[in-house]
Short mmCIF file of C-alpha atoms and ligand atoms in Angstrom, two decimals:
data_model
loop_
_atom_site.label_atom_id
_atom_site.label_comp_id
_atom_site.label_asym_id
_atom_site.label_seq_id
_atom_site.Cartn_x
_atom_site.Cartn_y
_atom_site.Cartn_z
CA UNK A 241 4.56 -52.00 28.81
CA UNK A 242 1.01 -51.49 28.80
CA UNK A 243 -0.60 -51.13 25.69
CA UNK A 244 -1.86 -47.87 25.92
CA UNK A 245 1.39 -47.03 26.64
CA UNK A 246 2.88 -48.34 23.74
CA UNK A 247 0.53 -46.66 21.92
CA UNK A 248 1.01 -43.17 23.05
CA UNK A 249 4.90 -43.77 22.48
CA UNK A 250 3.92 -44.84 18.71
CA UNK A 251 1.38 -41.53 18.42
CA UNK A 252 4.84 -39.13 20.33
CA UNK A 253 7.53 -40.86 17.46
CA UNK A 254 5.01 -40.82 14.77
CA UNK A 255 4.85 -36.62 15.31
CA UNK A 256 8.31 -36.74 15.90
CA UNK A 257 9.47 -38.08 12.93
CA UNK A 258 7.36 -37.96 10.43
CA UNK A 259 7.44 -35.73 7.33
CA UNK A 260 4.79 -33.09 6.68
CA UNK A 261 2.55 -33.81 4.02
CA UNK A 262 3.95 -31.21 1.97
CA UNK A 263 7.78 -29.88 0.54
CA UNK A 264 5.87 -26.21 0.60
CA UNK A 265 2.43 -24.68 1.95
CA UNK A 266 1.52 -21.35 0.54
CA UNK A 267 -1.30 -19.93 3.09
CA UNK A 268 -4.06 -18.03 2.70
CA UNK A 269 -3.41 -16.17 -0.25
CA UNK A 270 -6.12 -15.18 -2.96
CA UNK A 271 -5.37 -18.15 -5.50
CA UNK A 272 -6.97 -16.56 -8.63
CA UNK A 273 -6.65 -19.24 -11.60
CA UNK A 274 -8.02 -17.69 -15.20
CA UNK A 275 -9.07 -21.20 -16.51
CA UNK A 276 -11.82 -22.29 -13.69
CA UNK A 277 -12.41 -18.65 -12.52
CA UNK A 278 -11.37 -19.37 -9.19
CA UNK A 279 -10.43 -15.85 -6.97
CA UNK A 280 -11.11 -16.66 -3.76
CA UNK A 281 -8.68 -17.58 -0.28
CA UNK A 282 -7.22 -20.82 -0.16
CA UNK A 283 -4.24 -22.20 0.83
CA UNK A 284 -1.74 -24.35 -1.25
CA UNK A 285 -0.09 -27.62 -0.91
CA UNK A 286 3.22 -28.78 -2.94
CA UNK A 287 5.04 -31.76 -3.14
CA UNK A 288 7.70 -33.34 -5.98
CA UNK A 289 7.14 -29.20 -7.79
CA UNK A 290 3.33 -29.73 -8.47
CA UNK A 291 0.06 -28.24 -6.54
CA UNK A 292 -0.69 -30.95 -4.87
CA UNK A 293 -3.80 -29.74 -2.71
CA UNK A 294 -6.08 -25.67 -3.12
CA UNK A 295 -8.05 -25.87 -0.06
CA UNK A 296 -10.20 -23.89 2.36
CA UNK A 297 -8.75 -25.82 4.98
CA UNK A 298 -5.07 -25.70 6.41
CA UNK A 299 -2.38 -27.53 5.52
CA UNK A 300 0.86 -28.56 7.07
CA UNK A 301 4.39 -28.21 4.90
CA UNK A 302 8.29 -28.69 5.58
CA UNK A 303 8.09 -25.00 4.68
CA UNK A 304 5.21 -22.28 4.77
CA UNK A 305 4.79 -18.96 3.28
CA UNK A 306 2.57 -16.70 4.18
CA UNK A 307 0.70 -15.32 1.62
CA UNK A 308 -2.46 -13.20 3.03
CA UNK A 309 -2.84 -9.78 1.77
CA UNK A 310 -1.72 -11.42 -1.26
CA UNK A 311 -2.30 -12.72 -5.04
CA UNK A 312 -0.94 -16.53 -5.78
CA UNK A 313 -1.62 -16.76 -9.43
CA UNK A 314 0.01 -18.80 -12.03
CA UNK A 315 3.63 -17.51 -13.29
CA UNK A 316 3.66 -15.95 -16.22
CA UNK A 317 5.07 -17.36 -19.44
CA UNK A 318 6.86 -15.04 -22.11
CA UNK A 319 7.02 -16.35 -25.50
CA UNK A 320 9.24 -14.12 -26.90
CA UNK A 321 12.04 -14.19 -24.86
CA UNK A 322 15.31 -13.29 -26.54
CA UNK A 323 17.99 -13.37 -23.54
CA UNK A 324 18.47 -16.26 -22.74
CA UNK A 325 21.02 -16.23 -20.04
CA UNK A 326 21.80 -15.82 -16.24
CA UNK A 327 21.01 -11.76 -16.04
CA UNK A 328 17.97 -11.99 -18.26
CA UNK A 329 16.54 -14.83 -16.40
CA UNK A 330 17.20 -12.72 -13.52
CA UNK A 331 15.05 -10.19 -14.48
CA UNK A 332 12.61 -11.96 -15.61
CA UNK A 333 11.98 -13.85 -12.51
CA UNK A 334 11.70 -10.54 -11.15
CA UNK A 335 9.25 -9.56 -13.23
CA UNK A 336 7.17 -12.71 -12.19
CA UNK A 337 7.93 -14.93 -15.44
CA UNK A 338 8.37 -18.44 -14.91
CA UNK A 339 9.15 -19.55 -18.56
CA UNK A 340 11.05 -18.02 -20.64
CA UNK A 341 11.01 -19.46 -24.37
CA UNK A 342 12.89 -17.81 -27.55
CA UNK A 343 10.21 -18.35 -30.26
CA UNK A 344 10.30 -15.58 -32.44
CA UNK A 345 14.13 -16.62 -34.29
CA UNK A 346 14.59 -19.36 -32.01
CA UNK A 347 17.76 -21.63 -32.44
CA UNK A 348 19.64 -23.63 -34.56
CA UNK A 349 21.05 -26.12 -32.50
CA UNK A 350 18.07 -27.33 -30.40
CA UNK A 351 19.83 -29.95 -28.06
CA UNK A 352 22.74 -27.69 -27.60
CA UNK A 353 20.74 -24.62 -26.63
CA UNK A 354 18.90 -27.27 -23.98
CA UNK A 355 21.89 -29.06 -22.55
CA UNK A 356 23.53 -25.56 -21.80
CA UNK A 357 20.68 -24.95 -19.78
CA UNK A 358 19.80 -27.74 -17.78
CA UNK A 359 20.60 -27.81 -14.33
CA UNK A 360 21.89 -24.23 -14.42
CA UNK A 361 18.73 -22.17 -15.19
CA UNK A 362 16.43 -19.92 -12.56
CA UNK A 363 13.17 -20.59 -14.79
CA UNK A 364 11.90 -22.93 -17.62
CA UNK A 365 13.58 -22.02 -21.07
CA UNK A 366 12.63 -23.36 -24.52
CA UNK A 367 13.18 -22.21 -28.16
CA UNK A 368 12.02 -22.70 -31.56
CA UNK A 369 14.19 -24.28 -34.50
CA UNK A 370 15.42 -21.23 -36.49
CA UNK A 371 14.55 -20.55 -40.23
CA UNK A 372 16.69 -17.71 -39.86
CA UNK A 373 19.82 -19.30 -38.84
CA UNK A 374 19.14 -22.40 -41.28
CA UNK A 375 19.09 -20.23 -44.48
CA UNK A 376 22.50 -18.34 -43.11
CA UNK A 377 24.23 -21.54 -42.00
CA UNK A 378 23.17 -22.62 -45.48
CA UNK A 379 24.21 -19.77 -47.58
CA UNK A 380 27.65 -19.74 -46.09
CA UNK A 381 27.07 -17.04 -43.70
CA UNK A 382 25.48 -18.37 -40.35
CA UNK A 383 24.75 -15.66 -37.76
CA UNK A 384 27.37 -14.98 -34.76
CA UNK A 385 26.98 -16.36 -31.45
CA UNK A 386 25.21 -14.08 -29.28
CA UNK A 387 23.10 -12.11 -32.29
CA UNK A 388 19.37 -11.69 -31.62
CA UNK A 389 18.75 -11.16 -35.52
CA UNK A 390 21.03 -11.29 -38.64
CA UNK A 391 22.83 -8.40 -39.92
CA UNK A 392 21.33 -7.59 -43.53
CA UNK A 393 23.60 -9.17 -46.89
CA UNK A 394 23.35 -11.51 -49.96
CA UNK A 395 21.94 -14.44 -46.90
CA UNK A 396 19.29 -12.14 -45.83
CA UNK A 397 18.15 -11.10 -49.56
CA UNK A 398 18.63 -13.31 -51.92
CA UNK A 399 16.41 -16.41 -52.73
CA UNK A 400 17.23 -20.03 -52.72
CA UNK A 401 17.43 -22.38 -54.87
CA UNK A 402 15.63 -25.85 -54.53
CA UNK A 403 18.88 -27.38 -53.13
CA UNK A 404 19.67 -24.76 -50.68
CA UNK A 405 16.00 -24.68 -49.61
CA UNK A 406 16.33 -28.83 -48.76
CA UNK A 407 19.12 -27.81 -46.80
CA UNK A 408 17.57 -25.55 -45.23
CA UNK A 409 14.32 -28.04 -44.33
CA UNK A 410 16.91 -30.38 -43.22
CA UNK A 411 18.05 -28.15 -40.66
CA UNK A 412 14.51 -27.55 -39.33
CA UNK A 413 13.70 -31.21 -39.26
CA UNK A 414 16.73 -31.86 -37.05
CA UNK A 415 15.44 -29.59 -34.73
CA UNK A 416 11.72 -30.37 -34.68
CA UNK A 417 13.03 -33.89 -33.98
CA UNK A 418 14.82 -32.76 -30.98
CA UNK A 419 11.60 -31.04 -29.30
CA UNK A 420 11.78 -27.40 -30.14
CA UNK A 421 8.53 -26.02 -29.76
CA UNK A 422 7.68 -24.69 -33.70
CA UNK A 423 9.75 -23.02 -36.42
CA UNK A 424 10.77 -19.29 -35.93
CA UNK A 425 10.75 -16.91 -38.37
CA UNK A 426 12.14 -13.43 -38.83
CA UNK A 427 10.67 -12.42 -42.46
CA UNK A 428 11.39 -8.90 -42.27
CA UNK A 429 15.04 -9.74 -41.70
CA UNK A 430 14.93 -12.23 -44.39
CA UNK A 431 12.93 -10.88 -47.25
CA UNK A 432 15.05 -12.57 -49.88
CA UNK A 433 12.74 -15.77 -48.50
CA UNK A 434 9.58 -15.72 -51.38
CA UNK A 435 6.15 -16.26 -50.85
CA UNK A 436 6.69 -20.23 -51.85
CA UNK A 437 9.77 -20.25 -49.25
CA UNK A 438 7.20 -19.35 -46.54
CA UNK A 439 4.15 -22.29 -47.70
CA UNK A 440 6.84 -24.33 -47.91
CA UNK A 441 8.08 -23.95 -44.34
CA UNK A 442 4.70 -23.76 -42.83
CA UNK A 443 3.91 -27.43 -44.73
CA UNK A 444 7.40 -28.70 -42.73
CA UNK A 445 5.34 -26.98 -38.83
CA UNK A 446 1.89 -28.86 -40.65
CA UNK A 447 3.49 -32.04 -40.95
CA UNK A 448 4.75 -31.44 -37.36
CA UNK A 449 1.65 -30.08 -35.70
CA UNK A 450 3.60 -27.30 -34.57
CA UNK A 451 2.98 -23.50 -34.89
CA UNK A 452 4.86 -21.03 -36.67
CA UNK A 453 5.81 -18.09 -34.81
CA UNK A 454 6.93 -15.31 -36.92
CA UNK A 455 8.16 -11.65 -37.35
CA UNK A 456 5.68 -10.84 -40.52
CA UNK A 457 7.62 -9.55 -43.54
CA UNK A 458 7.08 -5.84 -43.28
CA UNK A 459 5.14 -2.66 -41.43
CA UNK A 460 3.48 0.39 -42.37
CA UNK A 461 0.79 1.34 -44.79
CA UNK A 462 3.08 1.62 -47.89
CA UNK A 463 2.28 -0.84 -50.24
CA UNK A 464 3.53 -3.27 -51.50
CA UNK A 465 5.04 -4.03 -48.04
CA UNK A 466 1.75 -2.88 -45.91
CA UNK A 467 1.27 -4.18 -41.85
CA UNK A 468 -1.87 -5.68 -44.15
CA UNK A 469 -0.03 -7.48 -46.73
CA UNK A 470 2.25 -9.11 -44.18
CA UNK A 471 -0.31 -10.56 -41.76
CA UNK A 472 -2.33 -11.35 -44.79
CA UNK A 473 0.37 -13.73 -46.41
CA UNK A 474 1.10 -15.73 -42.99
CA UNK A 475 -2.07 -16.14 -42.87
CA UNK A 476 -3.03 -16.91 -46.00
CA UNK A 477 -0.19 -20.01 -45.66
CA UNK A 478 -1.47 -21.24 -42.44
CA UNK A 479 -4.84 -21.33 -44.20
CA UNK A 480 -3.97 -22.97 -47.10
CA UNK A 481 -1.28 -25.56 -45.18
CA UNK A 482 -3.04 -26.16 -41.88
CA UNK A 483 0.02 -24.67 -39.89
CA UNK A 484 -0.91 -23.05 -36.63
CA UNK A 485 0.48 -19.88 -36.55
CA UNK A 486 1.42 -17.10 -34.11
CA UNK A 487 2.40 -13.51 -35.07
CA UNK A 488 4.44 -11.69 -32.48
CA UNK A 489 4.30 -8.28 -31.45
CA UNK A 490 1.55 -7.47 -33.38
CA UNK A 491 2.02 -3.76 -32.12
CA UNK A 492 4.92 -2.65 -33.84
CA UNK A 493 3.89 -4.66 -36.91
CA UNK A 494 0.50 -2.78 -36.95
CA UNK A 495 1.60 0.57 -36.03
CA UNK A 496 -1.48 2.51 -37.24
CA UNK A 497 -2.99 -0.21 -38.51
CA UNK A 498 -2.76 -2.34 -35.37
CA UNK A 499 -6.89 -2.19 -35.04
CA UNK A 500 -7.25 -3.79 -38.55
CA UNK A 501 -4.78 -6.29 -38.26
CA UNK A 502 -5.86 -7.55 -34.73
CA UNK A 503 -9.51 -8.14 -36.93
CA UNK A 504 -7.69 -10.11 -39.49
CA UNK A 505 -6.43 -12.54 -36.75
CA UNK A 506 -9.98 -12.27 -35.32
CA UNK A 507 -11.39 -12.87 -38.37
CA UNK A 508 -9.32 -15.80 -39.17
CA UNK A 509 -9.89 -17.63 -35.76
CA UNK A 510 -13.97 -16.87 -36.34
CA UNK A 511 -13.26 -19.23 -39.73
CA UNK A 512 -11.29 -21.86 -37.84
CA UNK A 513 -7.52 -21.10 -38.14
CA UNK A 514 -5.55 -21.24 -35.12
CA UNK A 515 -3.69 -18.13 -35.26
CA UNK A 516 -2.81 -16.05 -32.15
CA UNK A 517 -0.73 -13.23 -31.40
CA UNK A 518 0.96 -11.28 -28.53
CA UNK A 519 2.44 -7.53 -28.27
CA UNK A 520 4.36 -5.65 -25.15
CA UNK A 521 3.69 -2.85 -23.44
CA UNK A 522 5.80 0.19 -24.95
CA UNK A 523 5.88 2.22 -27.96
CA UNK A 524 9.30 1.88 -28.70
CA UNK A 525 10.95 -1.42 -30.76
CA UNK A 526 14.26 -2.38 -30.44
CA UNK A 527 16.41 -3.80 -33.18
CA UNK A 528 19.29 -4.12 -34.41
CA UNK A 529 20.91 -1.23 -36.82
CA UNK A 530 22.32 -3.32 -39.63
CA UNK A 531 19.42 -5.62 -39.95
CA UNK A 532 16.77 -5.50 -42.77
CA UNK A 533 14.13 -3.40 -41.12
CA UNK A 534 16.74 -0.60 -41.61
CA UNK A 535 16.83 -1.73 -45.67
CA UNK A 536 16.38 1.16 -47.83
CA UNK A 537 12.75 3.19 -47.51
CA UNK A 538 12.45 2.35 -43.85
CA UNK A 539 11.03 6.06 -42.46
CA UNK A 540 8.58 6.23 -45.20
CA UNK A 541 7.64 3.04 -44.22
CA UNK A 542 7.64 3.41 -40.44
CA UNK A 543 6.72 6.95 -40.45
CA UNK A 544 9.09 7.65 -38.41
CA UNK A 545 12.58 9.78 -38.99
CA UNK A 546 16.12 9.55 -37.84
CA UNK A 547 15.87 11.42 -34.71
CA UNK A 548 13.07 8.43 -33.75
CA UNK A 549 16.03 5.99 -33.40
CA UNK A 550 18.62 6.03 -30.14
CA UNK A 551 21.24 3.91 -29.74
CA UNK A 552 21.01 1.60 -26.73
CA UNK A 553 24.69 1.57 -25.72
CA UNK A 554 25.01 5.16 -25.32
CA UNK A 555 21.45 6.68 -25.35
CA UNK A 556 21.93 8.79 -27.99
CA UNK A 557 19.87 10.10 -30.61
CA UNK A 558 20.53 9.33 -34.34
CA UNK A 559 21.09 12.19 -37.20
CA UNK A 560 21.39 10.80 -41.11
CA UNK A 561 25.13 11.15 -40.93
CA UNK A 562 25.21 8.99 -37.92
CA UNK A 563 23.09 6.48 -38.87
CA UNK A 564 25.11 6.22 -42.09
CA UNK A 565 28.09 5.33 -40.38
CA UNK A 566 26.47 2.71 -37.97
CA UNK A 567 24.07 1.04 -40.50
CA UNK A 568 27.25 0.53 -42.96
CA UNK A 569 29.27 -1.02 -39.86
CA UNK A 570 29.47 -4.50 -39.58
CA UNK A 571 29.27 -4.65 -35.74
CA UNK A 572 25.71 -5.22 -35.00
CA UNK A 573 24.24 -2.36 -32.34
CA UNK A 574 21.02 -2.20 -30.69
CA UNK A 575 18.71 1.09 -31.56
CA UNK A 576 15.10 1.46 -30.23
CA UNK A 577 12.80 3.01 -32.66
CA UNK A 578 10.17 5.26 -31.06
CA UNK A 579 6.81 3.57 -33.36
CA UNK A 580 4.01 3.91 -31.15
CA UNK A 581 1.70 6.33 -29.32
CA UNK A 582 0.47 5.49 -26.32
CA UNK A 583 -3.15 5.28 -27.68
CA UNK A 584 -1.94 2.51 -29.80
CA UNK A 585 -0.26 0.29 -27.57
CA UNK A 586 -2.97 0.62 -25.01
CA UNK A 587 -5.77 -0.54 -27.89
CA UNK A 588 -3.55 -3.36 -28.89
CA UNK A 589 -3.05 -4.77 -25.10
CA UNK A 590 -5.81 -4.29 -23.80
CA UNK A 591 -7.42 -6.13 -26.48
CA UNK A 592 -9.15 -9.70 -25.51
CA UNK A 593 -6.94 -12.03 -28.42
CA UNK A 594 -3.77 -10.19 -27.62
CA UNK A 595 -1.49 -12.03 -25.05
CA UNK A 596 1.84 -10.20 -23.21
CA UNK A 597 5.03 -11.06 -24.18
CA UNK A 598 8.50 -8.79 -23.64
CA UNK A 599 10.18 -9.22 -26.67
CA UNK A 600 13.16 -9.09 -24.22
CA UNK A 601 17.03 -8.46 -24.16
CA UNK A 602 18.95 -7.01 -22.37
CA UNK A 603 22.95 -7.52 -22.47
CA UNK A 604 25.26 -6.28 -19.54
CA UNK A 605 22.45 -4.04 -18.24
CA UNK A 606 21.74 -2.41 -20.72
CA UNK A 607 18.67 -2.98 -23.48
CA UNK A 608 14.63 -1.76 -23.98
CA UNK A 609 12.66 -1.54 -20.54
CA UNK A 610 10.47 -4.27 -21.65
CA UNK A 611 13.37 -7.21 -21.00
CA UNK A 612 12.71 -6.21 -17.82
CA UNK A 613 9.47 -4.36 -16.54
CA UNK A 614 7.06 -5.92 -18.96
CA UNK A 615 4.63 -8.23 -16.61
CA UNK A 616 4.59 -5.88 -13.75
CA UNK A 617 3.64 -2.86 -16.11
CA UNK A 618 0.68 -4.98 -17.32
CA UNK A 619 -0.09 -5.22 -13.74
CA UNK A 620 0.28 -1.59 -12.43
CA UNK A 621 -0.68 0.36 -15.45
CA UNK A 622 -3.55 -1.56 -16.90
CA UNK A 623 -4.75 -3.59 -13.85
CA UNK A 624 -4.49 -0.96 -11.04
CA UNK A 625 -4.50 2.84 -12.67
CA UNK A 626 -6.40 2.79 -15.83
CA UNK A 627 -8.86 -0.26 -14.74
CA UNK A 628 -8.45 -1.18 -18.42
CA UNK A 629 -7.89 -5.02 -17.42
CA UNK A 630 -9.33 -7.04 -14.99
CA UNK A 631 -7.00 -8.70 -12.78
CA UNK A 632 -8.06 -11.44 -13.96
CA UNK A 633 -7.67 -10.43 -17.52
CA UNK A 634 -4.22 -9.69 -17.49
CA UNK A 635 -3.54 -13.13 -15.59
CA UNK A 636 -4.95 -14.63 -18.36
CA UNK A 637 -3.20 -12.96 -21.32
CA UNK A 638 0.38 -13.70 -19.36
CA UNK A 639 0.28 -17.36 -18.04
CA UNK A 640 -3.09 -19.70 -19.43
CA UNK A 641 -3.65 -17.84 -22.93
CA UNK A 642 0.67 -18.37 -23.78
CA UNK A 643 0.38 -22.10 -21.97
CA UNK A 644 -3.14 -22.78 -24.61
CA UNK A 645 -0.83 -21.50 -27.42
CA UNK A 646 2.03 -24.19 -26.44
CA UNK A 647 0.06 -27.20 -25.28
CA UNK A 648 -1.29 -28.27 -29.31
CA UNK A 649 2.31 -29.43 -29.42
CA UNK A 650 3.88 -29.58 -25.99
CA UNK A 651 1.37 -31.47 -23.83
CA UNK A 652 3.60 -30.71 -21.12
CA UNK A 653 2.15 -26.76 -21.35
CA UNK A 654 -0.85 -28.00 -20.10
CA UNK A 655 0.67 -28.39 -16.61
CA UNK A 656 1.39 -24.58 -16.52
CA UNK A 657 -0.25 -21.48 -16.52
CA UNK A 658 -3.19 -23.00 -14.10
CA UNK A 659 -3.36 -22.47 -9.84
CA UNK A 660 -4.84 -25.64 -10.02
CA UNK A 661 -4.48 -28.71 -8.25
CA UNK A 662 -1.83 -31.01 -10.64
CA UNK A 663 -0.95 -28.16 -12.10
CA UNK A 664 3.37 -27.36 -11.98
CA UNK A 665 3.78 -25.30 -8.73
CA UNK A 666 5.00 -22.34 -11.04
CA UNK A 667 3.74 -19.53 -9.19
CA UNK A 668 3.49 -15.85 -8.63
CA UNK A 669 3.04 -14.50 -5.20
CA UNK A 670 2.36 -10.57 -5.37
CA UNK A 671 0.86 -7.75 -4.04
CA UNK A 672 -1.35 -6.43 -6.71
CA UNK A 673 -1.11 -2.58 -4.54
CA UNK A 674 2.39 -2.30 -5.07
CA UNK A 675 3.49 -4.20 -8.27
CA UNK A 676 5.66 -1.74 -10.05
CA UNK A 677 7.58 -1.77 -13.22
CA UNK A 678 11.16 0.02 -12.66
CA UNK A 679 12.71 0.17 -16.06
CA UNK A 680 12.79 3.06 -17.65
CA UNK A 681 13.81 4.08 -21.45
CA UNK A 682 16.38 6.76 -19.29
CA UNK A 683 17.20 4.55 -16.41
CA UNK A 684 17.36 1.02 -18.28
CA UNK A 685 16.47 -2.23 -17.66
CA UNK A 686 16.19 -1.59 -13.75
CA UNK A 687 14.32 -5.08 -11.61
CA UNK A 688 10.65 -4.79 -11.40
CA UNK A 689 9.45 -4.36 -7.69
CA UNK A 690 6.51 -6.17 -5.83
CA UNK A 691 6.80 -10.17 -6.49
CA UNK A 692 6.91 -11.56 -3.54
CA UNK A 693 7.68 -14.91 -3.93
CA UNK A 694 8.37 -16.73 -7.44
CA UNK A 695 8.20 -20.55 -7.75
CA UNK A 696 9.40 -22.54 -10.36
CA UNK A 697 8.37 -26.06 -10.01
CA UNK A 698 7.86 -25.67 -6.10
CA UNK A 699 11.45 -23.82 -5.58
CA UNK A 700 11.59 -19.96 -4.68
CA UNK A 701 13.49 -18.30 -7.28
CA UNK A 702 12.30 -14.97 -5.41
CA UNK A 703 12.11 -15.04 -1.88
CA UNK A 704 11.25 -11.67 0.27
CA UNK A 705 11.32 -9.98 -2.92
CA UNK A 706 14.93 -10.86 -3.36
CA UNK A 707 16.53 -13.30 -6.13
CA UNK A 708 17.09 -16.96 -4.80
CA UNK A 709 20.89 -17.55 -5.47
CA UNK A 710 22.10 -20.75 -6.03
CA UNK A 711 19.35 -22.36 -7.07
CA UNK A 712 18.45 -24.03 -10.74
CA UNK A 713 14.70 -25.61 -10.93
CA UNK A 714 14.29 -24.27 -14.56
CA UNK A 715 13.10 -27.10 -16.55
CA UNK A 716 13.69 -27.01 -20.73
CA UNK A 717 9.64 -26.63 -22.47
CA UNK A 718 9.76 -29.27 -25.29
CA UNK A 719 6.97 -31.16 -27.58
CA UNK A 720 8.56 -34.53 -26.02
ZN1 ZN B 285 10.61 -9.16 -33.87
#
């Protein structure tokens, strides 16, 4: 055989057999990235579920998808995240979210909550370690499987004692040990927790270097017990521990006051604390009807009356009477509470410190819009018809501004929430024309419409628009 024979048989096996460079090539797409300002066409190379390659050029991948026309942007990462199961993961994937993390109550058992999930899960899940469930498993009464937040009693209310509070630490400690991502902490549905329980819990997340995330002890402009008062003292114990801290859904903590509070976390940050804090996209909360924000005095406080509640189950609207009977029940049912005007919620998202998270939960179908239509509303009603956010803007406040708040204490965060090249391939593929939140107060938690394609670590978890069955790339968010 001559030799350039041999060689033209070596060049016809080579392109026979050999791999392309890449598991996945996303081409042509406008790759917008809110940490290096990149918006521009490029085209996208993955291998082993990172972006491997952003390049002008073209690349050449096992599998290609066509993305022109379209946005590839990071996928978006909710930090407050309360179903944490097969349907809600569902949704959320549909709704563009890549990681899904339970940080506002979190969990008690950290390692448990991640081994159930690894290997079966559509996108990356996390969780904080619980001070609500510690102080309940400690007082005798630990919360049901499957409860978002504890029904109101003598665990809920009443203080601790040195002991108990120990306990209680010890519980935290196991989990901080076993990666979860901070301490959560419902205050408003455990007010019996004092002022010195809280610095004492944000000196265990100092001693960590991990934030607290926390439901602030009250709402409204009552005082004692003002929107005011409650950021103030989380604040106040971040300051005076070093604890980073997050406040979540600073909207229906503000309520009328959601302006002023959103300049206390300003001003804070301004003096050096690292405090952040997130809201979603409705008016309406959603809680449940024995808990402690239904504690005597709650319309004063909320301003709001019986007829502003509606039971999730069955849609209906709440008189006294009924609410009597249901808050006095020990089975624990979801009501939203109609808080917020529109002007409000609008002010509080569209401002620059304010990232989006859903808040979400939704159980057999059923459960607040935001579980479910939360990203893409950000997307169709602030992006595209009130050109209140950049597109850019809003990428920012759902994927890089939630992966900055993680990455102090998971490192691992700073792999997501970038199009970049190294980053995780978790990514968004969407047309920014048709992005449309579904879900409805009246119609429910219906799929948002418009993502494309979803990736979680290089895998399509939405293909066409459609879920991706059968696959499980979800990876668990820890500080290890
Ligand atoms: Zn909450």
């Amino acid at each position: 055989m001559s030799a350039v024979r041999s060689l033209t048989a070596a060049v016809f096996a080579a392109a026979l057999f050999a791999q392309p460079p890449y598991d996945l090539v996303i081409r042509g797409g406008r790759v917008m990235d809110p940490e290096t300002g990149l918006d521009a066409v490029r085209t996208i190379g993955i291998s082993n579920g990172a972006i491997a390659r952003v390049t002008t050029g073209d690349l050449d991948g096992a599998r290609t998808i066509d993305a022109s026309g379209l946005v590839v942007a990071p996928g978006f990462i909710d930090l407050h995240s309360h179903g944490q199961d097969a349907e809600n993961y569902r949704l959320k994937a549909l709704d563009g979210v890549t990681t899904a993390l339970e940080l506002e109550i979190g969990v008690l058992d950290v390692p448990g909550f991640i081994a159930a999930r690894r290997g079966r899960a559509l996108v990356n899940f996390g969780a904080t370690v619980s001070h609500p469930a510690a102080r309940l498993t400690t007082l005798g009464h630990p919360m049901p499987p499957g409860a978002i937040v504890p029904a109101s009693g003598p665990a809920t209310t009443s203080p601790v004692t040195d002991e108990q509070f120990e306990r209680i630490a010890a519980l935290l400690e196991k989990g901080l040990d076993a990666g979860a991502l901070g301490i959560g902490m419902g205050l408003a549905y455990t007010p019996g927790a004092t002022r010195l329980e809280v610095i004492r819990l944000f000196r265990i997340a100092a001693a960590h270097h991990v934030p607290i995330y926390v439901h602030v002890r009250s709402a409204g402009r009552i005082e004692p017990g003002s929107s005011i008062e409650s950021i103030g003292e989380v604040i106040g114990a971040a300051a005076v521990t070093g604890a980073p801290l997050h406040i979540v859904h600073i909207n229906s903590i503000g309520l009328r006051d959601s302006a002023e509070c959103l300049r206390l976390v300003e001003g804070a940050r301004v003096r050096g604390l690292d405090v952040t804090t997130e809201a979603y996209p409705y008016g309406a909360g959603m809680t449940a009807i024995n808990s402690g924000v239904f504690d005597p005095g709650w319309p004063e406080k909320l301003g709001i009356t019986y007829a502003d509640l509606q039971l999730v189950e069955t849609g209906e609207r709440l008189t006294k009477e009924r609410f009597d009977v249901l808050h006095a029940s020990p089975e624990s049912k979801l009501v939203l509470l109609y808080l917020n005007p529109d002007e409000i919620v609008d002010l509080v998202i569209e401002h620059p410190l304010t990232m989006i998270a859903s808040d979400g939960h939704v159980e057999n179908g059923k459960g607040h819009p935001r579980g479910a239509g939360t990203y893409a509303r950000i997307l169709a009603r602030y992006v595209r018809d009130r050109h209140t956010l950049s597109l850019m803007a809003a990428l920012r406040k759902m994927s890089l501004m939630p992966a900055q708040r993680l990455e102090g204490a998971a490192p691992l965060a700073r792999r997501k929430g970038r199009a970049q090249e190294g980053a995780d391939a978790d990514l968004v593929v969407f047309d920014p024309r048709t992005v449309q939140d579904q879900a409805t107060y009246e119609k429910g938690p219906l799929p948002s419409t418009g993502f494309r394609y979803v990736l979680v670590a290089g895998t399509p978890v939405v293909a066409d628009g459609n879920i991706v069955d059968g696959v499980f790339p979800g990876r668990p968010v820890t500080t290890r």
